[in-house]
mmCIF file of C-alpha atoms in Angstrom:
data_model
loop_
_atom_site.group_PDB
_atom_site.id
_atom_site.type_symbol
_atom_site.label_atom_id
_atom_site.label_comp_id
_atom_site.label_asym_id
_atom_site.label_seq_id
_atom_site.Cartn_x
_atom_site.Cartn_y
_atom_site.Cartn_z
ATOM 1 C CA PHE A 1 150.222 -108.054 12.736
ATOM 2 C CA LEU A 2 150.101 -105.733 9.729
ATOM 3 C CA GLU A 3 153.871 -105.940 9.285
ATOM 4 C CA LYS A 4 153.641 -109.726 9.337
ATOM 5 C CA ARG A 5 151.141 -109.686 6.471
ATOM 6 C CA GLU A 6 153.019 -107.280 4.226
ATOM 7 C CA PRO A 7 154.490 -108.860 1.071
ATOM 8 C CA LYS A 8 158.169 -109.723 1.393
ATOM 9 C CA VAL A 9 161.011 -109.766 -1.116
ATOM 10 C CA VAL A 10 161.962 -113.214 0.220
ATOM 11 C CA GLU A 11 158.879 -115.124 1.328
ATOM 12 C CA ASP A 12 158.769 -117.416 4.351
ATOM 13 C CA CYS A 13 157.777 -121.027 3.788
ATOM 14 C CA ARG A 14 154.477 -120.535 2.031
ATOM 15 C CA THR A 15 151.085 -121.643 3.269
ATOM 16 C CA THR A 16 148.902 -123.416 0.706
ATOM 17 C CA ILE A 17 145.107 -123.517 0.792
ATOM 18 C CA PHE A 18 143.254 -126.508 -0.673
ATOM 19 C CA ILE A 19 139.710 -125.707 -1.776
ATOM 20 C CA ARG A 20 137.055 -128.146 -2.963
ATOM 21 C CA GLY A 21 134.521 -126.873 -5.477
ATOM 22 C CA LYS A 22 130.830 -127.561 -5.034
ATOM 23 C CA ASN A 23 130.893 -130.370 -7.631
ATOM 24 C CA ALA A 24 134.214 -131.945 -6.658
ATOM 25 C CA ASN A 25 134.080 -135.727 -7.047
ATOM 26 C CA ASN A 26 135.983 -138.369 -5.094
ATOM 27 C CA VAL A 27 138.980 -138.301 -7.449
ATOM 28 C CA VAL A 28 139.457 -134.551 -7.122
ATOM 29 C CA LEU A 29 138.806 -134.640 -3.377
ATOM 30 C CA GLN A 30 141.490 -137.277 -2.895
ATOM 31 C CA VAL A 31 143.974 -135.295 -5.009
ATOM 32 C CA LEU A 32 143.417 -132.307 -2.718
ATOM 33 C CA LYS A 33 143.728 -134.423 0.428
ATOM 34 C CA ASP A 34 146.920 -136.147 -0.707
ATOM 35 C CA PHE A 35 148.726 -132.933 -1.584
ATOM 36 C CA SER A 36 147.444 -131.211 1.547
ATOM 37 C CA LEU A 37 148.962 -134.051 3.575
ATOM 38 C CA LEU A 38 152.314 -133.757 1.787
ATOM 39 C CA LYS A 39 152.335 -129.989 2.356
ATOM 40 C CA LYS A 40 151.739 -130.171 6.115
ATOM 41 C CA PRO A 41 152.250 -128.320 8.378
ATOM 42 C CA ARG A 42 151.921 -125.387 5.935
ATOM 43 C CA SER A 43 148.573 -126.376 4.446
ATOM 44 C CA VAL A 44 144.936 -125.517 5.115
ATOM 45 C CA PHE A 45 142.258 -127.888 3.798
ATOM 46 C CA PHE A 46 138.713 -126.613 3.232
ATOM 47 C CA ASN A 47 136.212 -129.364 4.066
ATOM 48 C CA LYS A 48 133.276 -127.194 3.048
ATOM 49 C CA LYS A 49 132.306 -127.064 -0.627
ATOM 50 C CA ASN A 50 132.779 -123.682 -2.296
ATOM 51 C CA ASP A 51 130.982 -122.389 -5.387
ATOM 52 C CA MET A 52 133.964 -120.815 -7.151
ATOM 53 C CA ARG A 53 135.227 -120.342 -10.700
ATOM 54 C CA PRO A 54 138.790 -119.023 -10.322
ATOM 55 C CA PHE A 55 139.222 -118.123 -14.007
ATOM 56 C CA GLU A 56 136.001 -116.100 -14.085
ATOM 57 C CA ASP A 57 136.184 -114.496 -10.635
ATOM 58 C CA ALA A 58 139.146 -114.780 -8.279
ATOM 59 C CA SER A 59 137.721 -112.565 -5.514
ATOM 60 C CA SER A 60 136.711 -115.440 -3.201
ATOM 61 C CA LEU A 61 140.064 -117.091 -3.743
ATOM 62 C CA GLU A 62 141.882 -113.889 -2.851
ATOM 63 C CA PHE A 63 139.690 -113.458 0.244
ATOM 64 C CA PHE A 64 140.545 -116.969 1.460
ATOM 65 C CA SER A 65 144.201 -116.275 0.740
ATOM 66 C CA GLN A 66 144.242 -113.182 2.921
ATOM 67 C CA LYS A 67 142.198 -114.836 5.666
ATOM 68 C CA ASN A 68 144.684 -117.720 5.884
ATOM 69 C CA ASP A 69 147.831 -115.716 5.021
ATOM 70 C CA ALA A 70 148.409 -118.065 2.077
ATOM 71 C CA SER A 71 150.259 -117.436 -1.179
ATOM 72 C CA LEU A 72 149.619 -120.772 -2.930
ATOM 73 C CA PHE A 73 146.408 -122.641 -3.696
ATOM 74 C CA MET A 74 144.947 -125.770 -5.221
ATOM 75 C CA PHE A 75 141.288 -125.820 -6.258
ATOM 76 C CA GLY A 76 139.422 -128.943 -7.333
ATOM 77 C CA SER A 77 136.184 -129.304 -9.294
ATOM 78 C CA ASN A 78 134.401 -131.658 -11.652
ATOM 79 C CA ASN A 79 131.843 -131.188 -14.406
ATOM 80 C CA LYS A 80 130.942 -132.628 -17.798
ATOM 81 C CA LYS A 81 133.001 -130.057 -19.705
ATOM 82 C CA ARG A 82 136.069 -130.312 -17.444
ATOM 83 C CA PRO A 83 136.087 -133.614 -15.539
ATOM 84 C CA ASN A 84 138.569 -134.263 -12.720
ATOM 85 C CA ASN A 85 139.685 -130.645 -12.805
ATOM 86 C CA VAL A 86 142.446 -129.106 -10.670
ATOM 87 C CA VAL A 87 143.663 -125.493 -10.659
ATOM 88 C CA LEU A 88 147.090 -124.732 -9.227
ATOM 89 C CA GLY A 89 148.210 -121.165 -8.596
ATOM 90 C CA ARG A 90 150.078 -118.558 -6.589
ATOM 91 C CA LEU A 91 149.320 -115.120 -5.257
ATOM 92 C CA PHE A 92 151.309 -112.044 -4.310
ATOM 93 C CA ASP A 93 149.932 -109.560 -1.804
ATOM 94 C CA TYR A 94 146.755 -111.706 -1.887
ATOM 95 C CA HIS A 95 146.170 -111.148 -5.598
ATOM 96 C CA VAL A 96 146.297 -114.026 -8.070
ATOM 97 C CA MET A 97 149.422 -113.952 -10.238
ATOM 98 C CA ASP A 98 149.593 -117.248 -12.121
ATOM 99 C CA MET A 99 147.262 -120.218 -12.321
ATOM 100 C CA PHE A 100 147.178 -123.365 -14.396
ATOM 101 C CA GLU A 101 144.237 -125.701 -14.905
ATOM 102 C CA PHE A 102 144.690 -129.441 -15.433
ATOM 103 C CA GLY A 103 142.672 -132.531 -16.092
ATOM 104 C CA VAL A 104 143.736 -135.394 -13.820
ATOM 105 C CA GLU A 105 144.206 -138.826 -15.403
ATOM 106 C CA ASN A 106 145.620 -142.168 -14.258
ATOM 107 C CA PHE A 107 145.333 -141.196 -10.584
ATOM 108 C CA LYS A 108 146.526 -143.353 -7.704
ATOM 109 C CA THR A 109 146.360 -142.166 -4.106
ATOM 110 C CA LEU A 110 148.913 -142.298 -1.317
ATOM 111 C CA ASN A 111 146.924 -145.177 0.150
ATOM 112 C CA ASP A 112 147.257 -147.216 -3.047
ATOM 113 C CA PHE A 113 150.957 -147.677 -2.279
ATOM 114 C CA LYS A 114 151.469 -149.939 0.716
ATOM 115 C CA ILE A 115 154.783 -148.606 1.965
ATOM 116 C CA ALA A 116 155.788 -146.613 5.031
ATOM 117 C CA LYS A 117 155.221 -142.910 4.431
ATOM 118 C CA ILE A 118 157.641 -140.037 4.946
ATOM 119 C CA PRO A 119 157.487 -137.837 8.078
ATOM 120 C CA ILE A 120 155.285 -134.739 7.962
ATOM 121 C CA GLY A 121 157.193 -131.673 6.810
ATOM 122 C CA THR A 122 159.805 -133.576 4.785
ATOM 123 C CA LYS A 123 161.401 -131.286 2.193
ATOM 124 C CA PRO A 124 161.189 -132.935 -1.251
ATOM 125 C CA MET A 125 163.739 -133.060 -4.019
ATOM 126 C CA LEU A 126 162.269 -132.021 -7.381
ATOM 127 C CA LEU A 127 163.215 -133.497 -10.743
ATOM 128 C CA PHE A 128 161.993 -132.092 -14.065
ATOM 129 C CA ALA A 129 162.374 -134.092 -17.268
ATOM 130 C CA GLY A 130 161.333 -133.106 -20.782
ATOM 131 C CA GLU A 131 162.465 -130.423 -23.222
ATOM 132 C CA MET A 132 159.282 -128.359 -22.919
ATOM 133 C CA PHE A 133 160.197 -127.302 -19.381
ATOM 134 C CA ASP A 134 163.237 -125.522 -20.863
ATOM 135 C CA LYS A 135 162.082 -124.475 -24.342
ATOM 136 C CA ASP A 136 158.383 -123.565 -24.058
ATOM 137 C CA ALA A 137 157.565 -120.269 -22.300
ATOM 138 C CA THR A 138 154.317 -121.557 -20.778
ATOM 139 C CA TYR A 139 155.966 -124.675 -19.395
ATOM 140 C CA GLN A 140 158.913 -122.649 -18.107
ATOM 141 C CA ARG A 141 156.443 -120.578 -16.085
ATOM 142 C CA LEU A 142 154.684 -123.740 -14.955
ATOM 143 C CA LYS A 143 157.983 -125.256 -13.830
ATOM 144 C CA ASN A 144 158.656 -122.144 -11.754
ATOM 145 C CA LEU A 145 155.222 -122.434 -10.142
ATOM 146 C CA LEU A 146 155.697 -126.137 -9.395
ATOM 147 C CA ILE A 147 159.016 -125.351 -7.689
ATOM 148 C CA ASP A 148 157.263 -122.686 -5.604
ATOM 149 C CA PHE A 149 154.475 -125.096 -4.748
ATOM 150 C CA PHE A 150 156.494 -128.150 -3.752
ATOM 151 C CA ARG A 151 159.917 -127.007 -2.567
ATOM 152 C CA GLY A 152 159.080 -126.358 1.094
ATOM 153 C CA PRO A 153 161.241 -124.216 3.389
ATOM 154 C CA VAL A 154 164.516 -122.746 2.162
ATOM 155 C CA ILE A 155 167.376 -124.286 4.147
ATOM 156 C CA GLU A 156 171.165 -123.971 4.084
ATOM 157 C CA GLN A 157 172.092 -127.505 5.126
ATOM 158 C CA ILE A 158 170.472 -130.925 5.071
ATOM 159 C CA ARG A 159 171.713 -134.295 6.264
ATOM 160 C CA LEU A 160 171.703 -137.302 3.953
ATOM 161 C CA GLN A 161 168.965 -139.005 5.957
ATOM 162 C CA GLY A 162 166.747 -135.974 5.331
ATOM 163 C CA LEU A 163 166.653 -136.695 1.595
ATOM 164 C CA GLU A 164 163.635 -138.962 1.883
ATOM 165 C CA HIS A 165 161.253 -137.733 -0.809
ATOM 166 C CA ILE A 166 161.532 -136.970 -4.511
ATOM 167 C CA VAL A 167 158.798 -135.665 -6.819
ATOM 168 C CA VAL A 168 159.326 -136.237 -10.542
ATOM 169 C CA PHE A 169 157.631 -134.200 -13.277
ATOM 170 C CA HIS A 170 158.056 -135.690 -16.747
ATOM 171 C CA CYS A 171 156.645 -133.637 -19.615
ATOM 172 C CA THR A 172 155.916 -135.746 -22.694
ATOM 173 C CA ASP A 173 156.159 -134.462 -26.259
ATOM 174 C CA ASN A 174 152.398 -133.811 -26.335
ATOM 175 C CA GLY A 175 152.570 -131.655 -23.190
ATOM 176 C CA LYS A 176 151.132 -134.134 -20.699
ATOM 177 C CA ILE A 177 152.881 -134.055 -17.316
ATOM 178 C CA GLN A 178 153.480 -137.367 -15.577
ATOM 179 C CA LEU A 179 153.767 -136.679 -11.844
ATOM 180 C CA ARG A 180 155.328 -139.405 -9.721
ATOM 181 C CA SER A 181 156.297 -139.315 -6.048
ATOM 182 C CA TYR A 182 158.936 -141.584 -4.523
ATOM 183 C CA LYS A 183 160.272 -142.407 -1.102
ATOM 184 C CA VAL A 184 164.074 -142.573 -0.999
ATOM 185 C CA VAL A 185 165.300 -145.650 0.847
ATOM 186 C CA PHE A 186 168.930 -146.067 1.913
ATOM 187 C CA LYS A 187 170.094 -149.672 2.179
ATOM 188 C CA LYS A 188 173.390 -151.167 3.303
ATOM 189 C CA SER A 189 175.886 -151.643 0.494
ATOM 190 C CA GLY A 190 178.935 -152.960 2.344
ATOM 191 C CA THR A 191 180.661 -149.586 1.873
ATOM 192 C CA ARG A 192 180.332 -146.121 3.408
ATOM 193 C CA VAL A 193 178.062 -145.125 0.530
ATOM 194 C CA PRO A 194 174.559 -146.597 0.949
ATOM 195 C CA HIS A 195 172.622 -148.254 -1.843
ATOM 196 C CA VAL A 196 169.779 -145.929 -2.877
ATOM 197 C CA VAL A 197 166.379 -147.331 -3.857
ATOM 198 C CA LEU A 198 163.316 -145.363 -5.000
ATOM 199 C CA GLU A 199 159.953 -146.763 -3.932
ATOM 200 C CA GLU A 200 156.849 -145.172 -5.442
ATOM 201 C CA MET A 201 154.666 -143.842 -2.618
ATOM 202 C CA GLY A 202 152.062 -141.716 -4.390
ATOM 203 C CA PRO A 203 150.293 -139.660 -5.330
ATOM 204 C CA HIS A 204 150.614 -140.762 -8.960
ATOM 205 C CA MET A 205 148.862 -138.949 -11.807
ATOM 206 C CA ASP A 206 149.039 -137.532 -15.306
ATOM 207 C CA LEU A 207 148.159 -133.853 -15.740
ATOM 208 C CA VAL A 208 146.717 -132.498 -18.990
ATOM 209 C CA LEU A 209 147.027 -128.717 -19.282
ATOM 210 C CA ARG A 210 143.682 -127.062 -20.056
ATOM 211 C CA ARG A 211 143.814 -123.330 -19.339
ATOM 212 C CA ARG A 212 146.302 -120.917 -17.889
ATOM 213 C CA LYS A 213 146.274 -117.327 -16.714
ATOM 214 C CA LEU A 214 149.569 -115.557 -16.130
ATOM 215 C CA ALA A 215 150.389 -112.251 -14.484
ATOM 216 C CA THR A 216 151.496 -110.827 -17.841
ATOM 217 C CA ASP A 217 148.242 -111.800 -19.624
#
């Protein structure tokens, strides 16, 4: 058991915990639920409200991480100063390394898109657009975290039919991140190569960076 919990040079597919703050509103709660669903079966959703402030005190977060053997987290809260607030982060050896705080805007849920959903455990393709992901040090670190958060298990081979989901992160010139999630649909084309169509499936949101805390800070 102790060997299983020791930090590894190459991590297994990471478990993510989703924690609702005591003042989380319906928007934030649905954000947590949608991403928890996409991350199954490697996700743990906390139904109980938790009085936490990750940037001021990460001890509860680190406790929950160790209890659930998790190395990624998403925390949601809402207040007058920081409405529709989401914190995304990662841990190593159950200690917080990096975390980024965002305001959620223009949110649409999975249920707002009336299309057939992808199977649980589908490994997504990730697409990053925008110069800041390559030229700005903070956004480079954020890109690395987003890859950690969304990539799923590391695999050596995948069949074409397994490429069913793509998550797009577009960083605008003002630093806002437009997150869009699409189902990949293969349709007959009359040739051996199918016609590929992207159908938006949610969640859909814009993320405004508020605060960040990095391991080097």
